[in-house]
């Protein structure tokens, strides 16, 4: 392994670890569930992605043949991460978790209508209880009806 | 150089584990805890990949792949449970 | 022909996944991979609702490139937002009205929105005409919707529908 590859590998490993850390840091630091959702599901994808690229490069350089099976894990993570993020957001809406951003009133009944600009939510942690969380009234039934 | 980078990376990923665990314990809601579990399994994949590079062993790959598969299924099952109150319909 | 090879694209992809899983390109593995790639679609035929048809492979490739680039750029943006702006974000829910009707296109759009950092698709309306999107830090809501529509929805519409 020459110096250039080693430098590249070190950079990839460091970048991956930093992104992984930032994802978890966002999870611990941010104030409401919906913003927390962004940290881990995104930053970790890129973080683990670059770690896997580093691993593939390392084993291709040191081993006797090309090693690409890390691509499988990366591919799988890139397919599944958005699905779990979507499901988590849906579950949170279903549970009517409070949010820093005002929830759209009855989003089901207003297709095609971009929301009017929300009141400036200079979000401070202690204001989150003040915004009532009211998803559409027909929400419960809509979830059941949409079943498989 | 790579060894130093790996050491720093181990420290960062371990810190990420601690933060996710803190969120898992603190909650405050069920989706938060599921999100923390989701983050934990992704961190576990990162740690396994790092260990694979550190020890120069191919064996960690299978573990990472299995954790990726099972973790996703677990997250989906827990979300389904919150959405429907039931997993198998 | 339709029964023997129901998904012509799936067979080489399954074979490729098998080769990646085994991390080898030995002739025996290629044959085994192709055999699995043929057998799995045939035996799981009843579970596949419809045939996937991709109309413009080049648009799909360009779209994949755009999405990968966006993931990179926007990851840096989200990292910056979390580290620097942590408690002064402007999260928002926006409603994106959908022009695409095809199920696959809708799910691809929802996945793309989730994959590009800063936005998560949260709920598809019951009539499948609008998608609720949560943005981590939205300055101009109308602009965000316009970006999603022009950057992601238009190519997907082209790929899967017309």
mmCIF file of C-alpha atoms in Angstrom:
data_model
loop_
_atom_site.group_PDB
_atom_site.id
_atom_site.type_symbol
_atom_site.label_atom_id
_atom_site.label_comp_id
_atom_site.label_asym_id
_atom_site.label_seq_id
_atom_site.Cartn_x
_atom_site.Cartn_y
_atom_site.Cartn_z
ATOM 1 C CA UNK A 1 0.000 0.000 0.000
ATOM 2 C CA UNK A 2 1.574 3.278 -1.052
ATOM 3 C CA UNK A 3 1.262 6.639 0.613
ATOM 4 C CA UNK A 4 -1.447 8.046 -1.639
ATOM 5 C CA UNK A 5 -3.812 5.124 -1.015
ATOM 6 C CA UNK A 6 -3.151 5.280 2.681
ATOM 7 C CA UNK A 7 -3.968 8.998 2.730
ATOM 8 C CA UNK A 8 -7.144 8.398 0.744
ATOM 9 C CA UNK A 9 -8.149 5.570 3.091
ATOM 10 C CA UNK A 10 -7.493 7.668 6.179
ATOM 11 C CA UNK A 11 -9.568 10.538 4.775
ATOM 12 C CA UNK A 12 -12.447 8.205 3.894
ATOM 13 C CA UNK A 13 -12.382 6.562 7.331
ATOM 14 C CA UNK A 14 -12.285 9.930 9.088
ATOM 15 C CA UNK A 15 -15.065 11.410 6.947
ATOM 16 C CA UNK A 16 -17.239 8.348 7.520
ATOM 17 C CA UNK A 17 -16.713 8.419 11.273
ATOM 18 C CA UNK A 18 -17.375 12.160 11.449
ATOM 19 C CA UNK A 19 -20.641 11.838 9.530
ATOM 20 C CA UNK A 20 -21.720 8.902 11.682
ATOM 21 C CA UNK A 21 -20.987 10.964 14.759
ATOM 22 C CA UNK A 22 -22.848 14.023 13.438
ATOM 23 C CA UNK A 23 -25.891 11.861 12.717
ATOM 24 C CA UNK A 24 -26.044 10.638 16.309
ATOM 25 C CA UNK A 25 -25.192 14.090 17.585
ATOM 26 C CA UNK A 26 -28.220 15.486 15.749
ATOM 27 C CA UNK A 27 -30.319 12.723 17.268
ATOM 28 C CA UNK A 28 -29.258 13.712 20.744
ATOM 29 C CA UNK A 29 -29.253 17.464 20.320
ATOM 30 C CA UNK A 30 -32.236 18.581 18.246
ATOM 31 C CA UNK A 31 -35.495 19.532 19.838
ATOM 32 C CA UNK A 32 -38.417 17.743 18.260
ATOM 33 C CA UNK A 33 -38.866 14.346 16.728
ATOM 34 C CA UNK A 34 -39.288 15.481 13.130
ATOM 35 C CA UNK A 35 -36.026 17.401 13.060
ATOM 36 C CA UNK A 36 -34.249 14.598 14.910
ATOM 37 C CA UNK A 37 -35.330 12.249 12.161
ATOM 38 C CA UNK A 38 -33.085 14.076 9.679
ATOM 39 C CA UNK A 39 -29.803 13.487 11.470
ATOM 40 C CA UNK A 40 -29.432 9.736 11.722
ATOM 41 C CA UNK A 41 -31.264 8.707 8.588
ATOM 42 C CA UNK A 42 -29.139 10.944 6.395
ATOM 43 C CA UNK A 43 -25.758 11.628 7.840
ATOM 44 C CA UNK A 44 -25.298 7.995 8.767
ATOM 45 C CA UNK A 45 -26.057 6.881 5.236
ATOM 46 C CA UNK A 46 -23.186 8.903 3.859
ATOM 47 C CA UNK A 47 -21.039 8.087 6.894
ATOM 48 C CA UNK A 48 -21.442 4.331 6.619
ATOM 49 C CA UNK A 49 -21.254 4.712 2.831
ATOM 50 C CA UNK A 50 -17.783 6.207 2.904
ATOM 51 C CA UNK A 51 -16.643 3.713 5.559
ATOM 52 C CA UNK A 52 -17.758 0.914 3.250
ATOM 53 C CA UNK A 53 -15.934 2.479 0.295
ATOM 54 C CA UNK A 54 -12.826 2.661 2.497
ATOM 55 C CA UNK A 55 -13.246 -1.002 3.432
ATOM 56 C CA UNK A 56 -13.664 -2.054 -0.206
ATOM 57 C CA UNK A 57 -10.562 -0.088 -1.206
ATOM 58 C CA UNK A 58 -8.554 -1.513 1.695
ATOM 59 C CA UNK A 59 -9.347 -5.140 0.937
ATOM 60 C CA UNK A 60 -8.860 -4.617 -2.800
ATOM 61 C CA UNK A 61 -5.409 -3.117 -2.206
ATOM 62 C CA UNK A 62 -4.186 -5.540 0.462
ATOM 63 C CA UNK A 63 -5.934 -8.711 -0.693
ATOM 64 C CA UNK A 64 -5.019 -10.653 -3.787
ATOM 65 C CA UNK A 65 -8.168 -9.807 -5.711
ATOM 66 C CA UNK A 66 -10.820 -7.122 -6.056
ATOM 67 C CA UNK A 67 -13.181 -6.995 -3.112
ATOM 68 C CA UNK A 68 -16.515 -5.378 -3.814
ATOM 69 C CA UNK A 69 -19.000 -7.072 -1.533
ATOM 70 C CA UNK A 70 -19.143 -4.016 0.746
ATOM 71 C CA UNK A 71 -21.104 -2.412 -2.084
ATOM 72 C CA UNK A 72 -23.968 -4.761 -1.180
ATOM 73 C CA UNK A 73 -24.287 -3.354 2.343
ATOM 74 C CA UNK A 74 -24.087 0.220 1.037
ATOM 75 C CA UNK A 75 -26.711 -0.504 -1.629
ATOM 76 C CA UNK A 76 -28.991 -2.117 0.926
ATOM 77 C CA UNK A 77 -28.634 0.810 3.320
ATOM 78 C CA UNK A 78 -29.387 3.318 0.560
ATOM 79 C CA UNK A 79 -32.550 1.416 -0.313
ATOM 80 C CA UNK A 80 -33.790 0.860 3.237
ATOM 81 C CA UNK A 81 -32.861 4.128 4.975
ATOM 82 C CA UNK A 82 -35.532 6.239 3.222
ATOM 83 C CA UNK A 83 -38.155 3.574 3.830
ATOM 84 C CA UNK A 84 -37.534 3.476 7.553
ATOM 85 C CA UNK A 85 -37.408 7.301 7.689
ATOM 86 C CA UNK A 86 -40.758 7.512 5.925
ATOM 87 C CA UNK A 87 -42.307 4.900 8.208
ATOM 88 C CA UNK A 88 -40.981 6.625 11.319
ATOM 89 C CA UNK A 89 -42.398 9.978 10.173
ATOM 90 C CA UNK A 90 -45.717 8.315 9.450
ATOM 91 C CA UNK A 91 -45.764 6.631 12.854
ATOM 92 C CA UNK A 92 -44.954 9.953 14.531
ATOM 93 C CA UNK A 93 -47.778 11.705 12.680
ATOM 94 C CA UNK A 94 -50.063 8.879 13.681
ATOM 95 C CA UNK A 95 -49.070 9.342 17.318
ATOM 96 C CA UNK A 96 -49.616 13.102 16.969
ATOM 97 C CA UNK A 97 -46.234 13.999 18.329
ATOM 98 C CA UNK A 98 -45.765 17.688 18.939
ATOM 99 C CA UNK A 99 -43.690 19.467 16.385
ATOM 100 C CA UNK A 100 -41.733 22.679 16.116
ATOM 101 C CA UNK A 101 -43.198 23.236 12.690
ATOM 102 C CA UNK A 102 -46.936 23.753 12.537
ATOM 103 C CA UNK A 103 -48.581 20.694 11.087
ATOM 104 C CA UNK A 104 -50.725 21.304 8.049
ATOM 105 C CA UNK A 105 -54.390 21.345 8.910
ATOM 106 C CA UNK A 106 -56.039 18.437 7.274
ATOM 107 C CA UNK A 107 -53.453 17.760 4.638
ATOM 108 C CA UNK A 108 -55.628 15.032 3.198
ATOM 109 C CA UNK A 109 -58.288 17.417 1.991
ATOM 110 C CA UNK A 110 -56.141 19.983 0.341
ATOM 111 C CA UNK A 111 -54.198 18.269 -2.393
ATOM 112 C CA UNK A 112 -52.188 20.508 -4.629
ATOM 113 C CA UNK A 113 -52.322 23.378 -2.236
ATOM 114 C CA UNK A 114 -48.930 24.542 -1.108
ATOM 115 C CA UNK A 115 -49.171 25.653 2.454
ATOM 116 C CA UNK A 116 -49.260 29.343 3.151
ATOM 117 C CA UNK A 117 -46.038 30.479 4.687
ATOM 118 C CA UNK A 118 -46.035 29.223 8.213
ATOM 119 C CA UNK A 119 -45.806 31.739 11.013
ATOM 120 C CA UNK A 120 -42.146 32.369 11.667
ATOM 121 C CA UNK A 121 -41.338 29.641 14.086
ATOM 122 C CA UNK A 122 -38.240 30.897 15.790
ATOM 123 C CA UNK A 123 -38.109 27.569 17.385
ATOM 124 C CA UNK A 124 -37.036 27.525 20.979
ATOM 125 C CA UNK A 125 -37.218 24.319 22.934
ATOM 126 C CA UNK A 126 -39.708 25.642 25.449
ATOM 127 C CA UNK A 127 -42.290 26.684 22.855
ATOM 128 C CA UNK A 128 -42.937 23.265 21.543
ATOM 129 C CA UNK A 129 -45.819 22.504 23.804
ATOM 130 C CA UNK A 130 -47.708 25.526 22.534
ATOM 131 C CA UNK A 131 -48.301 24.371 19.032
ATOM 132 C CA UNK A 132 -51.120 21.915 19.081
ATOM 133 C CA UNK A 133 -50.584 18.992 16.860
ATOM 134 C CA UNK A 134 -53.677 18.425 14.831
ATOM 135 C CA UNK A 135 -53.371 16.237 11.792
ATOM 136 C CA UNK A 136 -56.432 15.632 9.692
ATOM 137 C CA UNK A 137 -59.522 14.522 11.506
ATOM 138 C CA UNK A 138 -60.060 11.578 9.230
ATOM 139 C CA UNK A 139 -56.561 10.436 9.893
ATOM 140 C CA UNK A 140 -57.196 7.320 11.942
ATOM 141 C CA UNK A 141 -59.676 5.835 9.556
ATOM 142 C CA UNK A 142 -57.595 6.763 6.535
ATOM 143 C CA UNK A 143 -54.704 4.708 7.848
ATOM 144 C CA UNK A 144 -56.857 1.679 8.359
ATOM 145 C CA UNK A 145 -58.564 1.931 5.010
ATOM 146 C CA UNK A 146 -55.309 2.127 3.195
ATOM 147 C CA UNK A 147 -54.315 -1.302 4.532
ATOM 148 C CA UNK A 148 -52.919 -4.017 2.359
ATOM 149 C CA UNK B 1 -1.341 7.113 9.345
ATOM 150 C CA UNK B 2 -4.221 4.754 8.792
ATOM 151 C CA UNK B 3 -3.879 3.448 12.332
ATOM 152 C CA UNK B 4 -4.259 6.928 13.810
ATOM 153 C CA UNK B 5 -7.258 7.631 11.586
ATOM 154 C CA UNK B 6 -8.798 4.343 12.710
ATOM 155 C CA UNK B 7 -8.261 5.206 16.362
ATOM 156 C CA UNK B 8 -9.970 8.588 15.942
ATOM 157 C CA UNK B 9 -12.761 6.916 14.005
ATOM 158 C CA UNK B 10 -13.256 4.339 16.783
ATOM 159 C CA UNK B 11 -13.543 7.158 19.305
ATOM 160 C CA UNK B 12 -16.086 9.045 17.187
ATOM 161 C CA UNK B 13 -18.245 5.995 16.528
ATOM 162 C CA UNK B 14 -18.180 5.067 20.203
ATOM 163 C CA UNK B 15 -19.296 8.603 21.065
ATOM 164 C CA UNK B 16 -22.076 8.210 18.483
ATOM 165 C CA UNK B 17 -23.120 5.004 20.261
ATOM 166 C CA UNK B 18 -23.261 6.853 23.568
ATOM 167 C CA UNK B 19 -25.392 9.673 22.134
ATOM 168 C CA UNK B 20 -27.831 7.256 20.523
ATOM 169 C CA UNK B 21 -28.052 5.275 23.772
ATOM 170 C CA UNK B 22 -28.787 8.480 25.646
ATOM 171 C CA UNK B 23 -31.646 9.230 23.269
ATOM 172 C CA UNK B 24 -32.869 5.653 23.649
ATOM 173 C CA UNK B 25 -33.034 6.016 27.411
ATOM 174 C CA UNK B 26 -34.424 9.542 27.427
ATOM 175 C CA UNK B 27 -37.142 9.065 24.848
ATOM 176 C CA UNK B 28 -39.475 10.875 25.323
ATOM 177 C CA UNK B 29 -41.804 9.166 22.833
ATOM 178 C CA UNK B 30 -41.927 5.729 21.269
ATOM 179 C CA UNK B 31 -40.889 6.883 17.743
ATOM 180 C CA UNK B 32 -37.880 8.576 19.326
ATOM 181 C CA UNK B 33 -36.801 5.291 20.833
ATOM 182 C CA UNK B 34 -37.296 3.443 17.551
ATOM 183 C CA UNK B 35 -35.217 6.110 15.818
ATOM 184 C CA UNK B 36 -32.518 5.630 18.446
ATOM 185 C CA UNK B 37 -32.524 1.868 17.827
ATOM 186 C CA UNK B 38 -32.307 2.526 14.081
ATOM 187 C CA UNK B 39 -29.293 4.757 14.659
ATOM 188 C CA UNK B 40 -27.729 2.159 16.945
ATOM 189 C CA UNK B 41 -27.813 -0.551 14.315
ATOM 190 C CA UNK B 42 -26.333 1.766 11.684
ATOM 191 C CA UNK B 43 -23.596 2.695 14.155
ATOM 192 C CA UNK B 44 -23.004 -0.999 14.772
ATOM 193 C CA UNK B 45 -22.467 -1.498 11.032
ATOM 194 C CA UNK B 46 -19.970 1.372 11.044
ATOM 195 C CA UNK B 47 -18.131 -0.147 14.003
ATOM 196 C CA UNK B 48 -17.998 -3.589 12.397
ATOM 197 C CA UNK B 49 -16.631 -2.155 9.147
ATOM 198 C CA UNK B 50 -13.974 -0.284 11.107
ATOM 199 C CA UNK B 51 -13.062 -3.451 13.026
ATOM 200 C CA UNK B 52 -12.816 -5.291 9.703
ATOM 201 C CA UNK B 53 -10.263 -2.774 8.431
ATOM 202 C CA UNK B 54 -8.420 -2.733 11.754
ATOM 203 C CA UNK B 55 -7.955 -6.486 11.970
ATOM 204 C CA UNK B 56 -7.707 -6.962 8.222
ATOM 205 C CA UNK B 57 -10.358 -9.648 8.409
ATOM 206 C CA UNK B 58 -13.092 -10.335 5.898
ATOM 207 C CA UNK B 59 -15.307 -12.024 8.458
ATOM 208 C CA UNK B 60 -16.886 -8.838 9.773
ATOM 209 C CA UNK B 61 -18.610 -8.223 6.460
ATOM 210 C CA UNK B 62 -21.146 -11.019 6.980
ATOM 211 C CA UNK B 63 -22.023 -9.674 10.415
ATOM 212 C CA UNK B 64 -22.493 -6.164 8.996
ATOM 213 C CA UNK B 65 -24.747 -7.456 6.224
ATOM 214 C CA UNK B 66 -26.865 -9.465 8.658
ATOM 215 C CA UNK B 67 -27.216 -6.508 11.020
ATOM 216 C CA UNK B 68 -28.281 -4.320 8.094
ATOM 217 C CA UNK B 69 -30.965 -6.840 7.089
ATOM 218 C CA UNK B 70 -32.276 -7.551 10.579
ATOM 219 C CA UNK B 71 -32.128 -3.938 11.715
ATOM 220 C CA UNK B 72 -34.279 -2.778 8.833
ATOM 221 C CA UNK B 73 -36.834 -5.503 9.463
ATOM 222 C CA UNK B 74 -36.896 -4.582 13.149
ATOM 223 C CA UNK B 75 -37.470 -0.886 12.443
ATOM 224 C CA UNK B 76 -40.261 -1.646 10.017
ATOM 225 C CA UNK B 77 -41.919 -4.068 12.415
ATOM 226 C CA UNK B 78 -41.821 -1.568 15.278
ATOM 227 C CA UNK B 79 -43.228 1.234 13.079
ATOM 228 C CA UNK B 80 -45.956 -1.062 11.856
ATOM 229 C CA UNK B 81 -46.766 -1.852 15.441
ATOM 230 C CA UNK B 82 -47.148 1.845 16.233
ATOM 231 C CA UNK B 83 -49.237 2.458 13.133
ATOM 232 C CA UNK B 84 -51.588 -0.476 13.423
ATOM 233 C CA UNK B 85 -51.212 -1.842 16.933
ATOM 234 C CA UNK B 86 -50.453 -5.129 15.278
ATOM 235 C CA UNK B 87 -47.614 -6.547 13.236
ATOM 236 C CA UNK B 88 -48.984 -9.594 11.501
ATOM 237 C CA UNK B 89 -52.390 -8.940 10.002
ATOM 238 C CA UNK C 1 -41.083 -16.449 -23.288
ATOM 239 C CA UNK C 2 -43.027 -14.327 -20.835
ATOM 240 C CA UNK C 3 -43.318 -17.276 -18.470
ATOM 241 C CA UNK C 4 -39.773 -18.448 -18.843
ATOM 242 C CA UNK C 5 -38.176 -15.044 -18.398
ATOM 243 C CA UNK C 6 -40.710 -12.797 -16.675
ATOM 244 C CA UNK C 7 -38.333 -10.031 -15.682
ATOM 245 C CA UNK C 8 -35.453 -9.670 -18.102
ATOM 246 C CA UNK C 9 -33.808 -6.941 -16.020
ATOM 247 C CA UNK C 10 -34.088 -8.805 -12.741
ATOM 248 C CA UNK C 11 -32.087 -11.841 -13.859
ATOM 249 C CA UNK C 12 -28.735 -10.096 -14.462
ATOM 250 C CA UNK C 13 -29.244 -7.995 -11.338
ATOM 251 C CA UNK C 14 -29.794 -11.055 -9.145
ATOM 252 C CA UNK C 15 -26.773 -12.705 -10.736
ATOM 253 C CA UNK C 16 -24.729 -9.604 -9.979
ATOM 254 C CA UNK C 17 -25.897 -9.572 -6.358
ATOM 255 C CA UNK C 18 -24.953 -13.245 -6.042
ATOM 256 C CA UNK C 19 -21.467 -12.545 -7.396
ATOM 257 C CA UNK C 20 -21.050 -9.606 -5.013
ATOM 258 C CA UNK C 21 -22.242 -11.735 -2.121
ATOM 259 C CA UNK C 22 -19.649 -14.373 -2.912
ATOM 260 C CA UNK C 23 -17.029 -11.794 -3.828
ATOM 261 C CA UNK C 24 -15.828 -13.877 -6.733
ATOM 262 C CA UNK C 25 -16.142 -14.080 -10.498
ATOM 263 C CA UNK C 26 -15.313 -17.767 -10.818
ATOM 264 C CA UNK C 27 -17.134 -19.365 -13.781
ATOM 265 C CA UNK C 28 -19.042 -21.696 -11.451
ATOM 266 C CA UNK C 29 -20.390 -18.782 -9.442
ATOM 267 C CA UNK C 30 -21.474 -16.977 -12.622
ATOM 268 C CA UNK C 31 -23.432 -20.027 -13.758
ATOM 269 C CA UNK C 32 -24.982 -20.463 -10.303
ATOM 270 C CA UNK C 33 -25.845 -16.754 -10.170
ATOM 271 C CA UNK C 34 -27.525 -16.849 -13.565
ATOM 272 C CA UNK C 35 -29.414 -19.989 -12.540
ATOM 273 C CA UNK C 36 -30.664 -18.271 -9.368
ATOM 274 C CA UNK C 37 -31.439 -15.126 -11.350
ATOM 275 C CA UNK C 38 -33.590 -17.207 -13.638
ATOM 276 C CA UNK C 39 -35.242 -19.372 -10.981
ATOM 277 C CA UNK C 40 -36.160 -16.709 -8.423
ATOM 278 C CA UNK C 41 -38.290 -14.527 -10.763
ATOM 279 C CA UNK C 42 -40.018 -17.598 -12.169
ATOM 280 C CA UNK C 43 -40.956 -18.989 -8.767
ATOM 281 C CA UNK C 44 -41.922 -15.640 -7.249
ATOM 282 C CA UNK C 45 -43.955 -14.595 -10.285
ATOM 283 C CA UNK C 46 -47.306 -14.417 -8.431
ATOM 284 C CA UNK C 47 -45.877 -11.871 -5.971
ATOM 285 C CA UNK C 48 -44.919 -9.331 -8.630
ATOM 286 C CA UNK C 49 -47.845 -7.038 -9.315
ATOM 287 C CA UNK C 50 -46.745 -5.731 -12.684
ATOM 288 C CA UNK C 51 -43.864 -5.508 -15.040
ATOM 289 C CA UNK C 52 -41.588 -2.555 -14.485
ATOM 290 C CA UNK C 53 -40.941 -0.636 -17.656
ATOM 291 C CA UNK C 54 -38.234 1.953 -17.877
ATOM 292 C CA UNK C 55 -38.774 4.220 -20.838
ATOM 293 C CA UNK C 56 -35.691 6.362 -20.838
ATOM 294 C CA UNK C 57 -32.630 4.582 -19.420
ATOM 295 C CA UNK C 58 -30.410 7.605 -20.102
ATOM 296 C CA UNK C 59 -32.697 9.907 -18.149
ATOM 297 C CA UNK C 60 -32.610 7.366 -15.330
ATOM 298 C CA UNK C 61 -28.818 7.384 -15.312
ATOM 299 C CA UNK C 62 -28.688 11.167 -15.326
ATOM 300 C CA UNK C 63 -31.278 11.248 -12.553
ATOM 301 C CA UNK C 64 -29.192 8.833 -10.462
ATOM 302 C CA UNK C 65 -26.184 11.083 -10.957
ATOM 303 C CA UNK C 66 -28.149 14.163 -9.895
ATOM 304 C CA UNK C 67 -29.449 12.370 -6.788
ATOM 305 C CA UNK C 68 -25.989 11.120 -5.784
ATOM 306 C CA UNK C 69 -24.565 14.608 -6.179
ATOM 307 C CA UNK C 70 -27.429 16.069 -4.141
ATOM 308 C CA UNK C 71 -26.881 13.495 -1.382
ATOM 309 C CA UNK C 72 -23.264 14.569 -1.115
ATOM 310 C CA UNK C 73 -23.910 18.311 -1.120
ATOM 311 C CA UNK C 74 -26.947 18.210 1.098
ATOM 312 C CA UNK C 75 -25.262 15.901 3.609
ATOM 313 C CA UNK C 76 -22.679 18.588 4.177
ATOM 314 C CA UNK C 77 -25.490 21.113 4.520
ATOM 315 C CA UNK C 78 -27.347 19.011 7.101
ATOM 316 C CA UNK C 79 -24.130 18.409 9.025
ATOM 317 C CA UNK C 80 -23.550 22.160 9.122
ATOM 318 C CA UNK C 81 -27.133 22.817 10.175
ATOM 319 C CA UNK C 82 -26.911 20.314 13.021
ATOM 320 C CA UNK C 83 -23.560 21.495 14.291
ATOM 321 C CA UNK C 84 -23.903 25.251 13.900
ATOM 322 C CA UNK C 85 -27.565 26.074 13.830
ATOM 323 C CA UNK C 86 -28.726 23.309 16.154
ATOM 324 C CA UNK C 87 -31.372 25.211 18.067
ATOM 325 C CA UNK C 88 -32.291 27.853 15.512
ATOM 326 C CA UNK C 89 -33.671 25.777 12.710
ATOM 327 C CA UNK C 90 -36.783 26.631 10.758
ATOM 328 C CA UNK C 91 -38.455 23.257 10.266
ATOM 329 C CA UNK C 92 -41.599 23.185 8.171
ATOM 330 C CA UNK C 93 -44.175 20.869 6.716
ATOM 331 C CA UNK C 94 -44.898 21.504 3.060
ATOM 332 C CA UNK C 95 -47.395 19.795 0.789
ATOM 333 C CA UNK C 96 -46.155 18.754 -2.622
ATOM 334 C CA UNK C 97 -48.933 18.107 -5.105
ATOM 335 C CA UNK C 98 -48.077 15.165 -7.287
ATOM 336 C CA UNK C 99 -48.219 15.079 -11.067
ATOM 337 C CA UNK C 100 -47.032 11.491 -11.271
ATOM 338 C CA UNK C 101 -49.688 8.816 -10.969
ATOM 339 C CA UNK C 102 -47.733 5.614 -11.394
ATOM 340 C CA UNK C 103 -47.213 3.784 -8.081
ATOM 341 C CA UNK C 104 -43.586 3.087 -8.768
ATOM 342 C CA UNK C 105 -42.898 6.699 -9.692
ATOM 343 C CA UNK C 106 -44.567 7.915 -6.493
ATOM 344 C CA UNK C 107 -42.565 5.550 -4.322
ATOM 345 C CA UNK C 108 -39.362 6.444 -6.162
ATOM 346 C CA UNK C 109 -40.105 10.130 -5.589
ATOM 347 C CA UNK C 110 -40.852 9.579 -1.886
ATOM 348 C CA UNK C 111 -37.626 7.610 -1.507
ATOM 349 C CA UNK C 112 -35.618 10.250 -3.329
ATOM 350 C CA UNK C 113 -37.025 12.975 -1.098
ATOM 351 C CA UNK C 114 -36.113 10.932 1.963
ATOM 352 C CA UNK C 115 -32.645 10.174 0.649
ATOM 353 C CA UNK C 116 -31.665 13.749 -0.101
ATOM 354 C CA UNK C 117 -30.942 15.264 3.292
ATOM 355 C CA UNK C 118 -32.977 18.096 4.674
ATOM 356 C CA UNK C 119 -36.305 16.641 3.602
ATOM 357 C CA UNK C 120 -38.316 13.603 4.666
ATOM 358 C CA UNK C 121 -41.497 12.512 2.972
ATOM 359 C CA UNK C 122 -43.937 11.965 5.788
ATOM 360 C CA UNK C 123 -47.276 10.967 4.395
ATOM 361 C CA UNK C 124 -48.942 10.255 1.106
ATOM 362 C CA UNK C 125 -52.492 11.549 0.997
ATOM 363 C CA UNK C 126 -55.209 9.019 0.589
ATOM 364 C CA UNK C 127 -56.056 9.992 -2.978
ATOM 365 C CA UNK C 128 -52.345 9.805 -3.885
ATOM 366 C CA UNK C 129 -52.354 13.353 -5.087
ATOM 367 C CA UNK C 130 -50.170 15.069 -2.545
ATOM 368 C CA UNK C 131 -47.185 14.228 -0.445
ATOM 369 C CA UNK C 132 -46.499 15.743 2.945
ATOM 370 C CA UNK C 133 -42.831 16.638 3.237
ATOM 371 C CA UNK C 134 -40.971 17.713 6.337
ATOM 372 C CA UNK C 135 -38.023 20.022 5.751
ATOM 373 C CA UNK C 136 -35.283 20.521 8.308
ATOM 374 C CA UNK C 137 -34.613 24.138 7.479
ATOM 375 C CA UNK C 138 -36.927 25.785 4.968
ATOM 376 C CA UNK C 139 -36.562 29.425 4.124
ATOM 377 C CA UNK C 140 -38.965 29.704 1.238
ATOM 378 C CA UNK C 141 -41.639 27.005 1.138
ATOM 379 C CA UNK C 142 -42.810 27.660 -2.408
ATOM 380 C CA UNK C 143 -39.256 27.480 -3.659
ATOM 381 C CA UNK C 144 -38.678 24.163 -1.883
ATOM 382 C CA UNK C 145 -41.777 22.677 -3.513
ATOM 383 C CA UNK C 146 -40.719 24.022 -6.909
ATOM 384 C CA UNK C 147 -37.245 22.520 -6.498
ATOM 385 C CA UNK C 148 -38.637 19.110 -5.608
ATOM 386 C CA UNK C 149 -41.014 19.193 -8.538
ATOM 387 C CA UNK C 150 -38.561 20.304 -11.175
ATOM 388 C CA UNK C 151 -35.487 18.454 -9.938
ATOM 389 C CA UNK C 152 -36.940 15.090 -8.955
ATOM 390 C CA UNK C 153 -40.503 14.728 -10.100
ATOM 391 C CA UNK C 154 -40.105 15.810 -13.724
ATOM 392 C CA UNK C 155 -37.390 13.240 -14.567
ATOM 393 C CA UNK C 156 -39.305 10.486 -12.769
ATOM 394 C CA UNK C 157 -42.425 11.338 -14.722
ATOM 395 C CA UNK C 158 -40.429 11.098 -17.911
ATOM 396 C CA UNK C 159 -38.832 7.790 -16.897
ATOM 397 C CA UNK C 160 -41.905 5.913 -15.755
ATOM 398 C CA UNK C 161 -44.858 7.427 -17.528
ATOM 399 C CA UNK C 162 -44.616 9.019 -20.923
#
